[in-house]
Structure formats: structure tokens, C-alpha cells
CSV table of C-alpha atoms and ligand atoms in Angstrom, one decimal:
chain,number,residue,atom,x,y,z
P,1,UNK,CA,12.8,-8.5,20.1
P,2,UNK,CA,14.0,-7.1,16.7
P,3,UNK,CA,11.8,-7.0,13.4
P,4,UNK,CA,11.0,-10.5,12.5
P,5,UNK,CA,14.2,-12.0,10.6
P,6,UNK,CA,15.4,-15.4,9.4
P,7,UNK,CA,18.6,-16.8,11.0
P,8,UNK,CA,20.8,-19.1,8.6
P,9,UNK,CA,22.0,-22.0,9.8
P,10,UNK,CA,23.7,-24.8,7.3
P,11,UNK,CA,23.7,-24.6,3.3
P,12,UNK,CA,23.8,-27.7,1.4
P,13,UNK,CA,24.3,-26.6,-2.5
P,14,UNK,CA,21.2,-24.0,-2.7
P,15,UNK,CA,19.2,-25.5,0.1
P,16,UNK,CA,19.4,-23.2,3.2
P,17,UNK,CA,18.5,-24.5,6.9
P,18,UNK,CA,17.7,-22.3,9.4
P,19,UNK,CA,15.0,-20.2,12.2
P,20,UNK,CA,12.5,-17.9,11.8
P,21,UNK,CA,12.5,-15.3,14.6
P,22,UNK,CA,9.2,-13.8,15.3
P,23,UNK,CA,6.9,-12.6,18.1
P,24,UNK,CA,4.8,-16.0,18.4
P,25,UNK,CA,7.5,-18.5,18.8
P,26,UNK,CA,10.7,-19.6,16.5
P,27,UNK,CA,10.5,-22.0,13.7
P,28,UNK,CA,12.8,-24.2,11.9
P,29,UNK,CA,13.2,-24.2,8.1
P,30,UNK,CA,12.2,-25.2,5.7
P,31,UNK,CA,9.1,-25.5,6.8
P,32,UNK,CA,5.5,-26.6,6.2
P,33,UNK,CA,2.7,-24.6,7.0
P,34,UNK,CA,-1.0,-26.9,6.9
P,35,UNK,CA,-3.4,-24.0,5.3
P,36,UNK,CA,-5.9,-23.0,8.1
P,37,UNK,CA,-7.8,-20.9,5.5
P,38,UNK,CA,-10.8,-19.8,7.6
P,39,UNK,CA,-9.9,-20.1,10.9
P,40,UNK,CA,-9.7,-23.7,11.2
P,41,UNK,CA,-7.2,-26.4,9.7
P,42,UNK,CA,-10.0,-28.4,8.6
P,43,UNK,CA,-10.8,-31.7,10.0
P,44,UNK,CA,-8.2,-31.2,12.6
P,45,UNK,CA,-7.8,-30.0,16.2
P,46,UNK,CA,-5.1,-28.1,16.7
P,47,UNK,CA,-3.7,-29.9,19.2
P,48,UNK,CA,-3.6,-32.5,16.1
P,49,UNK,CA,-1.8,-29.7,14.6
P,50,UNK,CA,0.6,-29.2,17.1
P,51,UNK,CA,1.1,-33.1,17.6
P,52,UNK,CA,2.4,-33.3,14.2
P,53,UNK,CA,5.4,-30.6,14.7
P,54,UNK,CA,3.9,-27.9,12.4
P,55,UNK,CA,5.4,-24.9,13.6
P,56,UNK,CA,3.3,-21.7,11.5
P,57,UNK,CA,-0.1,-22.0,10.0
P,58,UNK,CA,-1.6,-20.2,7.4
P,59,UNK,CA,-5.1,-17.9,7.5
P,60,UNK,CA,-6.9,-16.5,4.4
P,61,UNK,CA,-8.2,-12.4,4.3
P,62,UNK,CA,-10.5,-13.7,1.9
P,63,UNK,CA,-12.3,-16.1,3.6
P,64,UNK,CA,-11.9,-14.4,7.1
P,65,UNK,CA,-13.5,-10.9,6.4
P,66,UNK,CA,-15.9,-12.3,5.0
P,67,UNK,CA,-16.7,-14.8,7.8
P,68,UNK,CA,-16.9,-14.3,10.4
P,69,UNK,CA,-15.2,-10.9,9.7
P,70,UNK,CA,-12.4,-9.2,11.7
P,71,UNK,CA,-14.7,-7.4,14.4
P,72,UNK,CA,-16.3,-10.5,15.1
P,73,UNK,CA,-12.2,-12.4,15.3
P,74,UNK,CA,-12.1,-9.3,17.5
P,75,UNK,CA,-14.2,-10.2,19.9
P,76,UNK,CA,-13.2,-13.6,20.1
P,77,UNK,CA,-9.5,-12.0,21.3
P,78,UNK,CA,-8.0,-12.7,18.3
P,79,UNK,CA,-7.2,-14.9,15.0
P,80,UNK,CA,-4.7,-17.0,17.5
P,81,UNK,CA,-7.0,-17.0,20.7
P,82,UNK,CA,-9.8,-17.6,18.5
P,83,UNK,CA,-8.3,-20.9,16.4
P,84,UNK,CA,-6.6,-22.0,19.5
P,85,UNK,CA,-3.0,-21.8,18.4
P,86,UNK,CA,-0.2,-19.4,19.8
P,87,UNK,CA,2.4,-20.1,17.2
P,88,UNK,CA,2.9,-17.6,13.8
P,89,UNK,CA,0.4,-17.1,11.6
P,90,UNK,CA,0.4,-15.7,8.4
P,91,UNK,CA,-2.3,-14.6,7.1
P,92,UNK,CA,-2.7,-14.3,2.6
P,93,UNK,CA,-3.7,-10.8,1.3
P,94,UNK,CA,-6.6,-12.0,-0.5
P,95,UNK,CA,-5.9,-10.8,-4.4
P,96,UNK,CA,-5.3,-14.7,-5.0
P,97,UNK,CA,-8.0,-15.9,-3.6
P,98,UNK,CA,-10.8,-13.3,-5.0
P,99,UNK,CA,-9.4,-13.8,-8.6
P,100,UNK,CA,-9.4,-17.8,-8.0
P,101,UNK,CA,-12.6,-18.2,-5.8
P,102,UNK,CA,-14.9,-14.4,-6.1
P,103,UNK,CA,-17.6,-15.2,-8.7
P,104,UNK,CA,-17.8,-11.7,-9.8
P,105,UNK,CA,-14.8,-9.6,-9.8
P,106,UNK,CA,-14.1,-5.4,-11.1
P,107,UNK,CA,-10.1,-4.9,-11.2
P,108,UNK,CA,-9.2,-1.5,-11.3
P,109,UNK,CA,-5.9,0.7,-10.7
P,110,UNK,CA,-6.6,1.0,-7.2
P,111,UNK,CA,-7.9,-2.6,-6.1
P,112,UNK,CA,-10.5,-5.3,-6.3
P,113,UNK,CA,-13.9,-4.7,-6.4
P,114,UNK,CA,-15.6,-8.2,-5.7
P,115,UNK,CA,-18.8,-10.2,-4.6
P,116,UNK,CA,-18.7,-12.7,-1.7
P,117,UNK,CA,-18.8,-16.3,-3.1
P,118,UNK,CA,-21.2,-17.1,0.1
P,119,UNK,CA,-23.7,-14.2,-0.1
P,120,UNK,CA,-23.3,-12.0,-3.1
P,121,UNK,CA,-22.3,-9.4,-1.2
P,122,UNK,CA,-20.2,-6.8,-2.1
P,123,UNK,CA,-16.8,-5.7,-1.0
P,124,UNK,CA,-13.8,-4.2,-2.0
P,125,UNK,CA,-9.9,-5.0,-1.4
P,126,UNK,CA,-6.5,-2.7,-1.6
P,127,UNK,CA,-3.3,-2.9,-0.7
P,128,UNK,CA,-4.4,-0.9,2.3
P,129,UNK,CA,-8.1,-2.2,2.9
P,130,UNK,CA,-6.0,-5.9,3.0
P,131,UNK,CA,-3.3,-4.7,5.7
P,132,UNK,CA,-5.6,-3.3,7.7
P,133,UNK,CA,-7.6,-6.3,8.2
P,134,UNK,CA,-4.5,-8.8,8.3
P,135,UNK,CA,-3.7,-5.9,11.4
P,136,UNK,CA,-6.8,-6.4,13.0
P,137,UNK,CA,-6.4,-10.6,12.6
P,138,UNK,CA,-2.8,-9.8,14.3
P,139,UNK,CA,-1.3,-11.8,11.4
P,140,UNK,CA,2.5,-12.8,12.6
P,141,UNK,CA,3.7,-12.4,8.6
P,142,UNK,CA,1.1,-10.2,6.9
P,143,UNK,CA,1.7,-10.9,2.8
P,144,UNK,CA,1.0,-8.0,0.3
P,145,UNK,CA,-1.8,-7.4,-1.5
P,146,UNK,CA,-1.1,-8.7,-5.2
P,147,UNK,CA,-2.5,-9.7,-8.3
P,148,UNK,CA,-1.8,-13.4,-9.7
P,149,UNK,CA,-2.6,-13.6,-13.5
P,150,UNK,CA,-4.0,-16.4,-14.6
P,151,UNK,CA,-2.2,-18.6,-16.9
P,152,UNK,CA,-1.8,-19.1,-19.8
P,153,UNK,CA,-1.2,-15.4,-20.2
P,154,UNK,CA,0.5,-13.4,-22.8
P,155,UNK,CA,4.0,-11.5,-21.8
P,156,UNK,CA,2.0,-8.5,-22.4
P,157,UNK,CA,-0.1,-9.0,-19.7
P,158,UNK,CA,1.9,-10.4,-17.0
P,159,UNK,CA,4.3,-7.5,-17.7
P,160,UNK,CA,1.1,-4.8,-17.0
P,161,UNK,CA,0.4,-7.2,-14.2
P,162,UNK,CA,3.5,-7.2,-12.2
P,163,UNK,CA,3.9,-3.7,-12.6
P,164,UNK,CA,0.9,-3.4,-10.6
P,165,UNK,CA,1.4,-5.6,-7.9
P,166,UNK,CA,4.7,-3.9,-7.3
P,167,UNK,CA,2.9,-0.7,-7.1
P,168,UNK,CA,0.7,-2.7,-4.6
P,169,UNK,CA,3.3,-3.7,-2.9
P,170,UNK,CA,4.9,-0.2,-2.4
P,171,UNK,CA,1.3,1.0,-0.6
P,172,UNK,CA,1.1,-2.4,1.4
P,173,UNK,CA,4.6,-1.3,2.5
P,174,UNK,CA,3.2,2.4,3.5
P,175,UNK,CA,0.5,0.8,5.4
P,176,UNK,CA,1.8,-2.0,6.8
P,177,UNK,CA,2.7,-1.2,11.0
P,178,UNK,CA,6.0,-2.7,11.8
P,179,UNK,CA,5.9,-4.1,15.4
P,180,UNK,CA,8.6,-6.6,17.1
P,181,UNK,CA,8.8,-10.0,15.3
P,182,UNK,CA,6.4,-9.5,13.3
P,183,UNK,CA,6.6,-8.9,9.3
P,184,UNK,CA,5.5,-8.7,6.1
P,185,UNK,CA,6.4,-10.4,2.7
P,186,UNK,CA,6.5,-9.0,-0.7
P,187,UNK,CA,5.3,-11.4,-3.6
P,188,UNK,CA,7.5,-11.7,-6.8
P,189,UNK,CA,5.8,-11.7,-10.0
P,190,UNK,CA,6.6,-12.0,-13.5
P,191,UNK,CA,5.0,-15.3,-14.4
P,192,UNK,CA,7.8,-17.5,-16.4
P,193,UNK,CA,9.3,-14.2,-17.7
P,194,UNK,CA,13.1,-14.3,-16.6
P,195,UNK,CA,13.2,-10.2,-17.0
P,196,UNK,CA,10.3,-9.9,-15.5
P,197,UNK,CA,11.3,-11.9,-12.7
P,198,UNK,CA,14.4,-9.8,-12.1
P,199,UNK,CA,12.1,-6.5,-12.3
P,200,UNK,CA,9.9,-7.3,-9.7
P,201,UNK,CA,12.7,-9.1,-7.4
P,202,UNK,CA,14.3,-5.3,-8.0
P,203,UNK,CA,11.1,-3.7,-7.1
P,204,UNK,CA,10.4,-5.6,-3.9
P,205,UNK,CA,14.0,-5.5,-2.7
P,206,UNK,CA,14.4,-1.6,-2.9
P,207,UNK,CA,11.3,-1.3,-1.2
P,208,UNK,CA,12.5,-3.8,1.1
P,209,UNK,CA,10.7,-6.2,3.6
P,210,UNK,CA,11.1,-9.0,6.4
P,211,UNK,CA,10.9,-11.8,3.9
P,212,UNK,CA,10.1,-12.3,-0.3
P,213,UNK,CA,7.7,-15.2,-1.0
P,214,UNK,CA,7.5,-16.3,-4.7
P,215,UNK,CA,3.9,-16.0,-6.2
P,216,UNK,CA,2.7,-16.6,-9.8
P,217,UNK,CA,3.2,-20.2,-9.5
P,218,UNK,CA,1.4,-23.5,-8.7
P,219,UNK,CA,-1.0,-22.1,-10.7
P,220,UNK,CA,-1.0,-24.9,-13.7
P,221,UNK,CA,2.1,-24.0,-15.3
P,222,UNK,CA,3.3,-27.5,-14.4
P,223,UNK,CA,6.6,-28.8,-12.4
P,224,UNK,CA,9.2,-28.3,-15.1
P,225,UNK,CA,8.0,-24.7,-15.3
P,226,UNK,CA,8.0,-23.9,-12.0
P,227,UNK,CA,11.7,-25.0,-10.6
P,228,UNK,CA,13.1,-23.7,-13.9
P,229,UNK,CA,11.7,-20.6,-12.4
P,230,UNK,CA,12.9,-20.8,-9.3
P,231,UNK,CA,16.3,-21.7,-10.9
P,232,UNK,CA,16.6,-18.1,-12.1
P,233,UNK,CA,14.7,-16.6,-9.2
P,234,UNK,CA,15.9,-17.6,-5.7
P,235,UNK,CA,19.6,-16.6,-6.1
P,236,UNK,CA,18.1,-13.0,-6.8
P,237,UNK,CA,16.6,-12.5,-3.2
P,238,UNK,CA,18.8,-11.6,-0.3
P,239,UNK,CA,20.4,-14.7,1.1
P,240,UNK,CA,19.9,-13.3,4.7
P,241,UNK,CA,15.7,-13.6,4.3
P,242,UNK,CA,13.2,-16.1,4.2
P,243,UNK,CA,11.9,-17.2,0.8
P,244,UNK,CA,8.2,-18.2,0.6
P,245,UNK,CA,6.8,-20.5,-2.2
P,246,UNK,CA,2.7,-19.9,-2.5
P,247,UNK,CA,0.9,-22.9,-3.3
P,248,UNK,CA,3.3,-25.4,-3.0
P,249,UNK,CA,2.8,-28.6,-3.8
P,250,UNK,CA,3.5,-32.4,-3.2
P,251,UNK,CA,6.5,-33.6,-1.5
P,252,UNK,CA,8.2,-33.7,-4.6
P,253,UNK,CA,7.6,-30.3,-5.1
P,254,UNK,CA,8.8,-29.1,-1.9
P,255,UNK,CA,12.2,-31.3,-1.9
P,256,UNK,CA,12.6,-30.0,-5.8
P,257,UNK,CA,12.0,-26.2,-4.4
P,258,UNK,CA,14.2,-26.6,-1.0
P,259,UNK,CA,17.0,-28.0,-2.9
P,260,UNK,CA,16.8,-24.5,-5.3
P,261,UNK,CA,16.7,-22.1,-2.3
P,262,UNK,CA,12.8,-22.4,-1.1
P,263,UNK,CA,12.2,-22.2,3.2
P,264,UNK,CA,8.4,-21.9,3.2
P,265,UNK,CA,6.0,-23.9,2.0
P,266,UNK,CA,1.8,-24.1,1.9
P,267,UNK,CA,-0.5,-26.0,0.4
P,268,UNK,CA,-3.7,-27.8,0.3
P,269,UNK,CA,-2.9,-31.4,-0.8
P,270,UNK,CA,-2.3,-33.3,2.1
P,271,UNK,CA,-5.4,-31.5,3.9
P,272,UNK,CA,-7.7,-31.6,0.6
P,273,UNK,CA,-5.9,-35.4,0.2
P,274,UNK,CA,-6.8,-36.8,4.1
P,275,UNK,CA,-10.6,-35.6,3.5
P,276,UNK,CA,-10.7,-37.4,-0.4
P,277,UNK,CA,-9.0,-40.7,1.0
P,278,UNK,CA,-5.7,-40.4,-0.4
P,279,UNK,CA,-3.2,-41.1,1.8
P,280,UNK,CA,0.7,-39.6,1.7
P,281,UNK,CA,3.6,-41.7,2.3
P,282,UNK,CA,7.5,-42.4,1.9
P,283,UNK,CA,6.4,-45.2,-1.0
P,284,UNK,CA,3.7,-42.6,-2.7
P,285,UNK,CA,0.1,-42.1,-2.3
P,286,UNK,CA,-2.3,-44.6,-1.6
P,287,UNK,CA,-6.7,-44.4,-2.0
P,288,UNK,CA,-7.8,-45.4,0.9
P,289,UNK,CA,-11.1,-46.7,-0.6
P,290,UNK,CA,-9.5,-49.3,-3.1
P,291,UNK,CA,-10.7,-52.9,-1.8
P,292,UNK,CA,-6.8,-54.2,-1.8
P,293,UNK,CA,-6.8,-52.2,1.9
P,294,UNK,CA,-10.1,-53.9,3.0
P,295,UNK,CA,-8.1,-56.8,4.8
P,296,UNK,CA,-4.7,-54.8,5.2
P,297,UNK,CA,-4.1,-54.9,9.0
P,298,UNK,CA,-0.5,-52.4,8.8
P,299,UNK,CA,-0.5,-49.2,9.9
P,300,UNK,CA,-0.9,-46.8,6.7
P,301,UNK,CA,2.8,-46.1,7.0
P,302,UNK,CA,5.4,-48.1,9.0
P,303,UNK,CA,7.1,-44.9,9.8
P,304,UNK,CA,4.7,-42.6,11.3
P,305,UNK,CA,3.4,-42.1,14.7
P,306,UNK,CA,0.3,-40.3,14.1
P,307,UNK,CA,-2.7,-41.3,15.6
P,308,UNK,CA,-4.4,-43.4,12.3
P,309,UNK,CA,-0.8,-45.3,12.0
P,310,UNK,CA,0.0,-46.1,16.1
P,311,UNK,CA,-3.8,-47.1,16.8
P,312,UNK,CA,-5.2,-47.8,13.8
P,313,UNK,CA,-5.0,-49.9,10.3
P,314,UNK,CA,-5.6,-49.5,6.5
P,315,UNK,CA,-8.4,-52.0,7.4
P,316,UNK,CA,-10.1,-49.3,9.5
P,317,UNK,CA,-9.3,-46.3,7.0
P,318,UNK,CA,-10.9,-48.3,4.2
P,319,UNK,CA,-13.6,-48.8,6.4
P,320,UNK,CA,-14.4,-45.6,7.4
P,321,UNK,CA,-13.9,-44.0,4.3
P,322,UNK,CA,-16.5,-46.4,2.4
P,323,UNK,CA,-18.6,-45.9,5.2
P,324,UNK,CA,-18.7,-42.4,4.6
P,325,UNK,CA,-17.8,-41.9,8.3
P,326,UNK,CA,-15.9,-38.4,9.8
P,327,UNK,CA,-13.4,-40.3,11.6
P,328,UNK,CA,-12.1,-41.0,8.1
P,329,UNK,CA,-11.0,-37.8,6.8
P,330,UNK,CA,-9.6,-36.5,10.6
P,331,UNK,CA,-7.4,-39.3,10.7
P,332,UNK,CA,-6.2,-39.0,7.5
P,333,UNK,CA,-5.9,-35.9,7.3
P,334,UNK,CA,-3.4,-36.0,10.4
P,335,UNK,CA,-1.6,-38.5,9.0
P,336,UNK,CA,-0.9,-36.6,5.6
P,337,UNK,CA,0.2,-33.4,7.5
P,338,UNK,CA,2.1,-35.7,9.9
P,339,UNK,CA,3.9,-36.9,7.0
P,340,UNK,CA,4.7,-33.6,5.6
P,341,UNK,CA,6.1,-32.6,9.0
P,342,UNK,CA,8.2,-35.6,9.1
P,343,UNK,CA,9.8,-34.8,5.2
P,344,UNK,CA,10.2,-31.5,5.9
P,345,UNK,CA,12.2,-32.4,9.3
P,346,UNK,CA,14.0,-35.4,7.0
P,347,UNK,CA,15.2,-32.5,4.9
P,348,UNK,CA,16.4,-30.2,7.2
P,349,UNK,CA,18.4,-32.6,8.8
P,350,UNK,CA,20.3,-33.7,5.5
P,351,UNK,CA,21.1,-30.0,5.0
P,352,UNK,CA,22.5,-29.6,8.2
P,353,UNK,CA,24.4,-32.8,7.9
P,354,UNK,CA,25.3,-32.0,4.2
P,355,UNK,CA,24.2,-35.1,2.5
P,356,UNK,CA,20.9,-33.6,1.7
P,357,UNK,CA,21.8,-34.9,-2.5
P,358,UNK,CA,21.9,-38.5,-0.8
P,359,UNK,CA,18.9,-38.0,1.0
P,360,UNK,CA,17.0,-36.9,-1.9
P,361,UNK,CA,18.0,-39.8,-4.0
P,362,UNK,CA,16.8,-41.7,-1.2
P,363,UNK,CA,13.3,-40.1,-1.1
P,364,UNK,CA,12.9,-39.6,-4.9
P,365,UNK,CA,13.7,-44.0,-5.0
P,366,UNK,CA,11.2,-44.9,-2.1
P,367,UNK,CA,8.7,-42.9,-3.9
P,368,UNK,CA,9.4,-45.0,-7.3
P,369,UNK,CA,9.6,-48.4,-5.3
P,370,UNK,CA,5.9,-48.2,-4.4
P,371,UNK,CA,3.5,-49.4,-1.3
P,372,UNK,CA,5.2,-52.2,0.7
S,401,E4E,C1,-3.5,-25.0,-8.7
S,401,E4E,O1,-4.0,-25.4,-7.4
S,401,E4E,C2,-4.7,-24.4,-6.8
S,401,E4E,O2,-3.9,-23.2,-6.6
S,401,E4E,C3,-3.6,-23.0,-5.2
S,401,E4E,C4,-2.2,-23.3,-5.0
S,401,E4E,N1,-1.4,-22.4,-5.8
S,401,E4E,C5,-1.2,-21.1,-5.5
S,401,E4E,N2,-0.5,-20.3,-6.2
S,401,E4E,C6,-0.5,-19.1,-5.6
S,401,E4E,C7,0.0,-17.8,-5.9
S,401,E4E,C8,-0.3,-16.7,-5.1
S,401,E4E,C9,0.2,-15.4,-5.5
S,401,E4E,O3,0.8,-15.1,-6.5
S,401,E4E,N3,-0.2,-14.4,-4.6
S,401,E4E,C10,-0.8,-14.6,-3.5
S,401,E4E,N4,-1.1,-13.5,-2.7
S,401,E4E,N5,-1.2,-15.8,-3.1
S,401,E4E,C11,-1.0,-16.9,-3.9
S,401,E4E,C12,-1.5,-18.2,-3.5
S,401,E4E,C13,-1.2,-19.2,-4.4
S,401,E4E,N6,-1.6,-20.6,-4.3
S,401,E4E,C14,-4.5,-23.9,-4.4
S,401,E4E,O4,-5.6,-23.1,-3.9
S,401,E4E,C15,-5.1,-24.9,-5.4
S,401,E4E,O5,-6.5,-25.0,-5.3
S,402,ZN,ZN1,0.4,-41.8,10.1
């Protein structure tokens, strides 16, 4: 097998449809990837995974080296043996994660100096310190190590920020080892900066790699923000390679950002959403612990075939979620990230069809009408 690459297949305006090529299997975009952060999408099995069509999950460096660490994923044969899933992986380079979760962080020229959130323990993080351990997790797309500003953030300093990351990203390139089908991603910056956008797209596509995911977003600057963005973004990356949006979002979101060029998504809301009892469907989101469901025999969503909505009611949901009871937030949980599946699949098949524009007026109206 080559390098990993992405294979287009149909257009529809910006959207693109197509396969990712890599060594753990091939997967259809766009595409949703439930965040397995450490080692585990939580409250699911991942056969629950796989029963909802996912097709790539996501892992966190962060989280990973720090439990149970990549020796010990070593010994258990592996991030994929270990979790139980033989599909892609890709695995986060940590920089977000330290500057959103470590308690105490030291940046410096060279990297991240930081203390573990679950022991105070101390550890450190550069571009190659985080490629070397998303080598040893065997991480399918291995992401550079970057550095997210917060917002809101002065020009100044996103400028001084991007400029390192891309520096970061030329030394995550240097120690990255390319093997068949698998890849790694560089990770525009630039905030909401348009020239600063253009900079680092420059940067990361001279220095080229497999895919380009768009960072710096999701990150509070609010919807508007973020497609108008992406509207001056996407059309600078290569055509011919995946594009990656960190973070993102609800399914407005994601139909928003495939219909301006986006393939890959991640994010936590339907997985954070199944274990707080708010349930995703094609009418909106409903709480699962508001009395009007107490009595409510129907399935949570006529549409789905997951395991809450073919054996189950909203009687039972509502049950178990003011009962405080586990089943609650695995069952709902499935049924949000069955749900994103099944968009993400509703979306791919208007862009091959070409009437993705009908489709999305469709899904945009459902949403609007409300719960049936
Ligand atoms: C605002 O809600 C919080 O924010 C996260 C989603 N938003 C998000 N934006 C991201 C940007 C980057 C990036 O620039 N670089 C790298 N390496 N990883 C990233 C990961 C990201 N995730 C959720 O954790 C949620 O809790
Ligand atoms: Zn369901």
C-alpha cells in the first residue's frame, strides 16, 4: 500500500465525498469520528461503536501517556489491540489538550513543560517527545504537535503563535516515520486572521503532509466565526487531501463545515450529551430527564435502529436517567453517535447524488419543526 491518501469521489458545490486509504481499513467521507480520548469511547463497547458505522476513532497523547502510558499500551499489544478496535486511529498531539486541561503549564521555544492533571507529576511535550509516543500508540493519522491560543486573543499574539506551531510542525515532520497507509496531519493556525490563515496554509503545504486538519477553532469564537473562517480557508488546501476540522461541533456544525469543504470531523457532544441525558435527533435535542417523557412509549427517534430506539422507549430513558442508573448514559450515548453516523451517511449520499443543497434544507427544517 502507498502513503495514506484520500480518494475523491463526487463534489457537490464545496462539499467533497470520498475514501480514506490507510493501513487499518478504508473510510468514507465525510466522516465522524466518536472521541475515544483515553483508550475507551466512554460508556460504549466497541462493538457499540462499530454497530453504529463509525469508521476512525480518535485517541488523546495527553491523556494516554499519562495513563496508562505508552509502555504499558505496549504491553497490552497495542492502542488498537488494547481498545479492541482494528479500524484507524488517530491519535491528537497533546498541545491542545495540556493548554485546555494541564493545571500548570511552562511554554517555551522548544515545547511544553507541564504537570499531570491526575498526579502533579511532571512532564514535558515537543514536537518530537509527541511523535514519538503517537509512534509507540501505532497511531493510523499521527497530528502535529501545536499550540492553540486561547481566545479572545490579540493579532499579535496569534501571529507569534502560529509562527510557532509551524516551526512545530516542520520538526513533527522531521520526526514523524512514514510507513504504508499511515500519515500525519499538519494543523492550520492563524485564529480568525485571514493572512494569517494563508501563512500557515503556506507553511504546512511546503512542508507537505498526508492530510491538513484546521485547528484554532471550536474554541468559543462562536458559529458565525468559525464557517466565515472556513470560507477563506478550505479552498487554500490541496483539493486532492483530506481536511480535518478539530473540535467540531453539533450537526449543524458539521453540515455547515461539509458544505464549505470539511471531511473529518470530532467531537465530544454526542458522547458528553448521551452521559448528561440529552438526546440527538432529526427534530433537535431532547433532555431525557424532563417529566413530558415519563409516559412517552416511542422509541427516542423513529428513525434509528440503535439499541435504546429498536428495544427500548423514552419511558425507559427517563427512567433510568432519574434513577441515576448506568444503563442510561450507555444507551444514550449509542444513540447520539448512532445518530451522527446516520447524518454523516445522509450527507454523503446527497453529495454523491448532487442534491446535497436540498438535503440540507431538509435537515436544517426538521431541526426547526421540533420533537414529534
Ligand atoms: C469548546 O469546547 C471544548 O473544546 C474542545 C473542542 N474544540 C477543539 N478545538 C480544537 C483545536 C485544536 C487545535 O488547534 N490543535 C490540536 N492539536 N487539537 C485541537 C483540538 C480542538 N478541540 C472540546 O474539548 C470541548 O471541551
Ligand atoms: Zn437511537
Amino acid at each position: 500500500m502507498n502513503d495514506m491518501r484520500w480518494i475523491a469521489e463526487a463534489t457537490c458545490g464545496q462539499a467533497r465525498a470520498g475514501h480514506l486509504h490507510t493501513a487499518h481499513g478504508v473510510v468514507p467521507t465525510p466522516t465522524f469520528m466518536p472521541v475515544g480520548t483515553a483508550g475507551t469511547v466512554k460508556a460504549m463497547t466497541m462493538d457499540a461503536v462499530r454497530s453504529t458505522g463509525a469508521g476512525i476513532v480518535l485517541g488523546n497523547t495527553y491523556h494516554l501517556m499519562l495513563r496508562p502510558g505508552p509502555e504499558r499500551v505496549r504491553k497490552m499489544g497495542g492502542l488498537h489491540k488494547m481498545m479492541d478496535w482494528s479500524g484507524p486511529i488517530l491519535t491528537d498531539s497533546g498541545g491542545f489538550q495540556v493548554m485546555s486541561l494541564g493545571a500548570l503549564r511552562k511554554l517555551d521555544q522548544d515545547g511544553v513543560t507541564f504537570n499531570s492533571h491526575i498526579d502533579g507529576s511532571k512532564h514535558r511535550l515537543t514536537p518530537e517527545i509527541s511523535t514519538e509516543i503517537q509512534h509507540a500508540l501505532d497511531a493510523t493519522i499521527t497530528m502535529c504537535f501545536d499550540e492553540c491560543p486561547a481566545l479572545p486573543a490579540t493579532p499579535e499574539r496569534i501571529e507569534q503563535s502560529m509562527a510557532l506551531s509551524m516551526r512545530w510542525a516542520a520538526r513533527s515532520r522531521e520526526a514523524f516515520i512514514a510507513r504504508p497507509g499511515y500519515g500525519q496531519f499538519g494543523i492550520v493556525q492563524g485564529g480568525t486572521e485571514r493572512e494569517l490563515r494563508e501563512r500557515s496554509v503556506k507553511a504546512l503545504t511546503e512542508i507537505g503532509f498526508e492530510g491538513y486538519a484546521i485547528g484554532g477553532l471550536a474554541v468559543g469564537e462562536g458559529q458565525e466565526l468559525m464557517f466565515s473562517t472556513l470560507d477563506y480557508t478550505t479552498p487554500l488546501l490541496p483539493d486532492s487531501h483530506a481536511r480535518y476540522l478539530m473540535g467540531v461541533g453539533t450537526p449543524d456544525d458539521l453540515l455547515g463545515a461539509v458544505e464549505r469543504g470539511v471531511d473529518m470531523f470530532d467531537c465530544v457532544m454526542p458522547t458528553r450529551a448521551g452521559r448528561t441525558a440529552r438526546a440527538y435527533t432529526e427534530r433537535g435535542t431532547l433532555n431525557m430527564r424532563n417529566a413530558r417523557h415519563a409516559d412517552d412509549l416511542r422509541p427516542i427517534s423513529p428513525h434509528c435502529d440503535c439499541l435504546a430506539c429498536s428495544r427500548h422507549s423514552r419511558a425507559y430513558l427517563h427512567h433510568l436517567f432519574r434513577s441515576n442508573e448506568i444503563l442510561g448514559p450507555m444507551l444514550l450515548t449509542w444513540h447520539n453517535l448512532a445518530y451522527y453516523q446516520r447524518l454523516m451517511r445522509t450527507i454523503r449520499a446527497a453529495i454523491v447524488a448532487g442534491n446535497l443543497p436540498e438535503t440540507a434544507a431538509k435537515l436544517r427544517a426538521d431541526w426547526a419543526a421540533g420533537d414529534w
